[in-house]
């Protein structure tokens, strides 16, 4: 019985989606699988980052996190995305990462990857569900298997009840409003469980 290898790919300005990614990694590893936390390439100009103390502090704190590549996707049996919302869609940094996977896609190397997604926004209805669903649309083009949490565990309800993937509201203080750690860990374990069934 092989254990699924999991790439946890995120984009974060203030650290929320990095925190979600770290919880996912804990759950993946506790399920006996190997996990890589990877950030997507930053596209924002250096001046924009330098002009925002919270953003700059997060960039500095995560400078050792590797940037996700096509090789990471090829290595992984499952991929968990953690992304903020931009007008109900993924930020351009995540979109560019997806858009540069045409080579793998053309070779059929993304087929049957198990994928799941999480999101954040500053308002409870700020586009988190739409962001996850728009990302899943790209995954359908990959031929990936979507491992949404659905209502498969009580932690989903406790986190706000998003069946598409864990989502969280970030308050004006930069802290998460809902308690979503258990939901993230359940979603990550479910993703591993489904990936293990597929690869075995």
XYZ file of C-alpha atoms in Angstrom:
200
model
C 0.000 0.000 0.000
C 1.565 3.255 -1.170
C 0.876 6.528 0.607
C -0.138 9.497 -1.526
C 2.345 12.346 -1.942
C 0.699 15.738 -1.411
C 1.658 19.197 -2.705
C 0.076 21.996 -0.663
C 0.198 25.083 -2.866
C -0.749 28.500 -1.527
C -0.665 32.236 -2.079
C -0.721 34.598 0.885
C -0.148 38.286 1.547
C -0.860 38.462 5.270
C -0.280 34.846 6.291
C -3.818 33.421 6.491
C -3.509 30.973 3.602
C -0.016 30.022 4.734
C -1.513 29.129 8.134
C -4.210 27.003 6.436
C -1.466 25.299 4.401
C 0.530 24.492 7.557
C -2.534 22.895 9.202
C -3.113 20.855 6.049
C 0.521 19.687 6.101
C 0.184 18.570 9.744
C -2.882 16.498 8.850
C -1.308 14.994 5.729
C 1.781 13.937 7.664
C -0.270 12.581 10.577
C -2.054 10.409 7.992
C 1.321 8.919 7.040
C 1.841 10.804 3.794
C 4.628 13.055 2.563
C 3.724 16.719 2.089
C 5.390 19.721 0.498
C 4.262 23.273 1.297
C 4.878 25.441 -1.754
C 4.101 29.056 -2.559
C 3.302 30.327 -6.033
C 5.559 32.876 -7.691
C 4.911 36.449 -6.520
C 3.994 38.812 -9.343
C 3.458 42.043 -7.387
C 6.132 44.743 -7.750
C 8.653 44.984 -4.938
C 7.543 48.564 -4.207
C 3.980 47.397 -3.467
C 5.251 44.789 -1.007
C 7.729 47.174 0.633
C 4.937 49.733 1.103
C 2.764 47.318 3.116
C 4.352 46.330 6.477
C 2.150 43.239 7.006
C 2.771 41.961 3.477
C 6.519 42.610 3.714
C 6.722 40.851 7.098
C 4.983 37.786 5.659
C 7.202 37.712 2.551
C 10.294 37.941 4.763
C 9.028 35.236 7.130
C 8.353 32.778 4.283
C 11.371 33.453 2.075
C 12.614 29.878 2.579
C 9.371 28.282 1.342
C 10.046 26.856 -2.143
C 8.177 28.198 -5.162
C 5.838 25.625 -6.730
C 6.900 24.159 -10.082
C 5.531 21.743 -12.667
C 7.905 19.150 -11.205
C 6.068 19.405 -7.877
C 2.755 18.723 -9.613
C 4.209 15.755 -11.452
C 5.586 14.403 -8.136
C 2.294 14.799 -6.263
C -0.597 12.360 -6.223
C -2.780 15.024 -4.598
C -2.783 18.822 -4.532
C -4.359 21.049 -1.887
C -4.671 24.719 -2.845
C -5.051 27.540 -0.328
C -5.907 30.871 -1.908
C -7.372 34.255 -1.067
C -10.219 35.541 -3.216
C -9.913 38.324 -5.779
C -13.323 39.420 -7.065
C -14.639 35.882 -6.605
C -11.718 34.297 -8.386
C -8.163 33.214 -7.618
C -5.438 35.883 -7.501
C -3.289 36.348 -10.596
C -0.367 34.601 -8.871
C -2.370 31.344 -8.580
C -3.835 31.821 -12.071
C -0.391 32.179 -13.616
C 0.729 28.971 -11.925
C -2.274 27.138 -13.383
C -1.800 28.735 -16.802
C 1.814 27.541 -17.033
C 0.875 23.858 -16.687
C -0.024 23.374 -20.349
C 2.937 21.064 -20.884
C 1.893 18.641 -18.149
C -1.734 18.899 -19.245
C -0.849 18.078 -22.879
C 1.042 14.974 -21.723
C -1.907 13.811 -19.624
C 0.169 14.060 -16.451
C -2.505 15.938 -14.489
C -5.219 13.331 -15.067
C -6.458 11.695 -11.838
C -4.557 14.043 -9.553
C -6.750 14.409 -6.462
C -7.349 18.081 -5.710
C -8.995 20.099 -2.970
C -9.104 23.836 -2.252
C -9.489 26.297 0.624
C -9.991 30.058 0.550
C -10.196 33.273 2.564
C -11.696 36.757 2.231
C -12.269 39.817 4.396
C -16.067 39.346 4.477
C -18.138 36.251 5.330
C -19.613 36.351 1.804
C -16.618 37.892 0.086
C -16.301 35.335 -2.706
C -14.739 32.333 -0.967
C -17.134 29.793 -2.501
C -16.857 31.330 -5.982
C -13.063 31.281 -5.723
C -12.972 27.584 -4.869
C -15.471 26.727 -7.598
C -13.554 28.741 -10.213
C -10.383 26.858 -9.284
C -12.256 23.553 -9.545
C -13.307 24.513 -13.082
C -9.621 24.471 -14.079
C -9.205 21.146 -12.290
C -11.979 19.634 -14.402
C -9.938 20.586 -17.480
C -7.010 18.715 -15.933
C -9.098 15.572 -15.550
C -8.419 15.785 -11.838
C -10.557 14.155 -9.148
C -12.046 16.821 -6.866
C -12.039 15.904 -3.187
C -14.388 18.503 -1.719
C -15.182 17.997 1.972
C -18.951 18.117 1.477
C -20.715 17.652 4.815
C -18.617 14.620 5.690
C -17.657 15.746 9.203
C -19.027 17.915 12.011
C -15.956 20.180 11.744
C -17.256 21.458 8.393
C -20.380 22.832 10.082
C -18.360 24.307 12.949
C -16.135 26.162 10.452
C -19.103 27.795 8.692
C -20.418 24.960 6.561
C -18.712 25.398 3.184
C -19.061 22.040 1.361
C -16.674 23.029 -1.456
C -13.662 23.556 0.788
C -12.771 25.207 4.070
C -13.142 28.966 3.889
C -12.454 31.635 6.470
C -13.160 35.306 7.098
C -10.190 37.497 7.990
C -11.074 40.374 10.334
C -9.712 43.914 10.180
C -7.128 42.860 12.797
C -5.755 40.286 10.333
C -6.933 37.362 12.457
C -9.272 34.563 11.356
C -12.868 35.024 12.530
C -14.029 31.387 12.359
C -12.206 28.486 14.004
C -11.324 26.396 10.957
C -8.280 24.347 12.023
C -10.266 21.119 12.543
C -12.067 21.582 9.217
C -8.786 22.136 7.342
C -7.308 18.998 8.907
C -10.402 16.940 8.093
C -10.332 18.179 4.477
C -6.623 17.344 4.147
C -7.083 13.849 5.607
C -10.056 13.232 3.307
C -7.938 14.315 0.316
C -5.191 11.859 1.335
C -7.723 9.080 1.905
C -9.226 9.491 -1.571
C -5.773 9.771 -3.182
C -4.625 6.596 -1.423
C -7.639 4.731 -2.796
C -6.868 5.936 -6.320
C -3.159 5.153 -6.333
C -3.672 1.740 -4.736
